[in-house]
C-alpha atoms as one frame of an Amber mdcrd trajectory, in Angstrom:
protein
   0.000   0.000   0.000   1.436   3.378  -0.960   1.220   6.360   1.350  -0.925
   9.207   0.004   1.172  12.144  -1.109   1.881  14.675   1.602  -0.024  17.860
   0.726   1.899  21.081   0.395   1.640  22.461   3.920   1.506  26.104   2.822
  -1.476  25.503   0.516  -3.190  23.513   3.276  -2.654  26.351   5.750  -4.101
  28.861   3.287  -7.112  26.650   2.576  -7.720  26.106   6.279  -7.601  29.833
   6.937 -10.102  30.483   4.140 -12.320  27.614   5.307 -12.529  29.152   8.791
 -13.871  32.382   7.309 -17.379  31.064   6.794 -19.858  33.903   6.195 -21.575
  35.002   9.406 -25.248  34.162   9.808 -26.175  35.122  13.360 -29.689  35.093
  14.775 -31.191  38.481  15.578 -30.075  39.266  19.149 -32.708  39.585  21.863
 -33.519  43.130  22.880 -34.867  46.343  21.423 -33.488  47.381  18.041 -32.948
  50.975  16.958 -32.130  51.579  13.299 -28.976  53.682  12.943 -28.916  53.569
   9.134 -30.829  51.590   6.521 -29.403  53.719   3.680 -32.859  54.552   2.312
 -32.546  58.353   2.563 -29.213  59.555   1.241 -25.563  58.848   1.879 -24.293
  60.365   5.150 -21.034  58.384   5.251 -17.632  59.360   3.917 -14.370  57.604
   3.057 -11.511  58.717   5.311  -9.105  57.969   2.461 -10.409  61.029   0.621
  -8.569  63.228   3.137  -6.092  60.877   4.868  -3.220  59.519   2.817  -2.689
  56.541   5.152  -6.260  55.286   4.723  -7.251  53.165   1.749 -10.993  53.874
   1.560 -11.921  55.587  -1.710 -15.680  56.091  -1.951 -19.072  55.727  -0.266
 -22.375  55.526  -2.076 -25.819  53.964  -1.890 -27.011  51.357  -4.373 -29.924
  49.047  -5.116 -27.558  46.206  -6.057 -28.134  44.449  -2.728 -30.163  45.034
   0.434 -31.480  43.212   3.485 -33.896  45.963   4.499 -35.679  48.398   2.186
 -34.365  48.884  -1.354 -30.942  50.443  -0.823 -27.674  49.611   0.881 -24.308
  51.314   1.235 -21.499  50.518  -1.168 -18.095  51.227   0.358 -15.069  50.975
  -1.909 -11.373  50.761  -1.164  -8.039  50.610  -2.950  -5.638  47.707  -2.480
  -5.043  47.499   1.283  -1.450  46.727   2.317  -0.610  44.582   5.344  -1.262
  46.428   8.662  -3.267  49.166   6.930  -6.995  49.928   6.848  -9.883  51.430
   4.926 -12.253  53.481   7.105 -15.827  54.584   6.463 -17.217  57.152   8.890
 -20.322  59.065   9.868 -20.866  62.055  12.150 -24.146  63.441  13.516 -25.601
  60.054  14.374 -29.348  59.728  14.892 -28.532  58.290  18.335 -25.584  59.690
  20.298 -26.334  58.057  23.650 -25.095  54.476  23.538 -24.890  54.033  27.320
 -27.467  51.231  27.440 -26.607  49.642  24.068 -25.191  46.121  24.230 -24.279
  45.461  20.643 -24.368  47.040  17.196 -25.407  44.779  14.330 -25.099  45.141
  10.569 -25.485  43.051   7.436 -22.326  43.076   5.319 -21.845  41.596   1.857
 -18.150  41.016   1.244 -17.840  41.076  -2.554 -14.070  40.492  -2.444 -12.459
  37.147  -3.235 -10.861  37.018   0.200 -12.086  37.213   3.795 -11.879  40.663
   5.399 -11.384  41.817   8.970 -13.666  44.592  10.251 -14.043  46.513  13.490
 -16.100  49.435  14.756 -14.424  52.562  16.116 -16.329  55.114  18.190 -15.250
  58.650  19.046 -16.827  59.912  22.233 -17.190  63.327  23.824 -15.874  66.750
  22.792 -12.311  65.392  22.578 -13.375  62.558  20.251 -11.782  59.855  22.401
 -11.341  56.642  20.425 -12.612  53.215  21.449 -12.547  50.107  19.256 -14.454
  46.839  19.243 -12.946  43.435  18.714 -11.969  42.578  15.131 -14.399  40.329
  13.261 -13.553  38.049  10.354 -16.014  38.400   7.464 -16.409  35.483   5.104
 -16.816  35.944   1.364 -20.404  36.819   0.451 -23.315  37.726   2.731 -22.605
  38.125   6.451 -25.935  38.571   8.253 -26.333  40.123  11.732 -22.639  40.737
  12.281 -22.310  41.528  16.014 -20.050  44.364  17.156 -19.914  43.781  20.917
 -20.060  47.148  22.720 -19.459  45.742  26.214 -16.509  43.340  25.994 -12.987
  43.284  24.518 -12.945  47.069  23.990  -9.574  48.714  23.313  -8.297  52.286
  23.151  -6.496  53.758  20.139  -3.211  52.183  21.273  -4.716  48.705  21.508
  -4.873  48.631  25.309  -7.865  46.880  26.849 -10.328  49.307  28.483 -13.380
  48.515  30.584 -15.932  50.269  28.381 -16.412  52.528  25.379 -15.234  56.008
  26.421 -17.918  58.742  26.672 -20.546  56.330  25.366 -23.386  58.658  26.301
 -22.003  61.157  23.746 -20.858  59.352  20.599 -19.715  62.017  18.127 -18.734
  59.760  15.235 -18.275  56.121  14.329 -16.295  54.393  11.623 -16.113  50.884
  10.284 -12.508  49.917   9.603 -11.697  47.182   7.134  -8.292  45.669   7.762
  -6.133  42.904   6.447  -4.295  42.555   3.192  -6.795  42.814   0.369  -7.095
  43.647  -3.287  -9.171  46.689  -4.173 -12.891  46.066  -3.958 -16.023  46.990
  -2.083 -18.471  45.825   0.528 -22.217  46.346   0.670 -23.635  47.227   4.078
 -27.211  47.491   5.291 -29.470  47.510   8.301 -27.202  48.961  11.005 -28.980
  48.703  14.367 -28.153  49.336  17.990 -29.474  46.642  20.314 -30.534  47.543
  23.866
């Protein structure tokens, strides 16, 4: 009996990594939902890369190409993202600034790239816009439904140090979704952003 050929370990590692990035399909969390943006009105988001040279976001728009609620969703585009860099998509003047009793933020995200992406949520609280960040989440290729951004656990400051809670969470001045990880240029569709209390 001959031994089966030993697979190339690098290819196996790559395949395993990709296999782990199964698209998210979470149940709706229990609690009261408050819609932050369903992208039905107009586009209130902007790409930080338009003004910051170290950010790889290029454009924000709304489109009818995909949606999980209503007719429209956001389409956020980015250039090729190098290792350890990010593409950020931000909004100011949120409909709800007081997040003190919110447990989680959820969103539906369609990753149209050919590779998994990492995403996190950054908040800026209070008059000094103090930064807090949620845990990074791995998005599979395709539709990721009810992606949970935990607002109570694993929160870090802008230097990556663990902090007990989102800073100034009763006065959130802006939020941004940051897409990280080495990626080719592409875009994601996003819809149905809700706070859950």
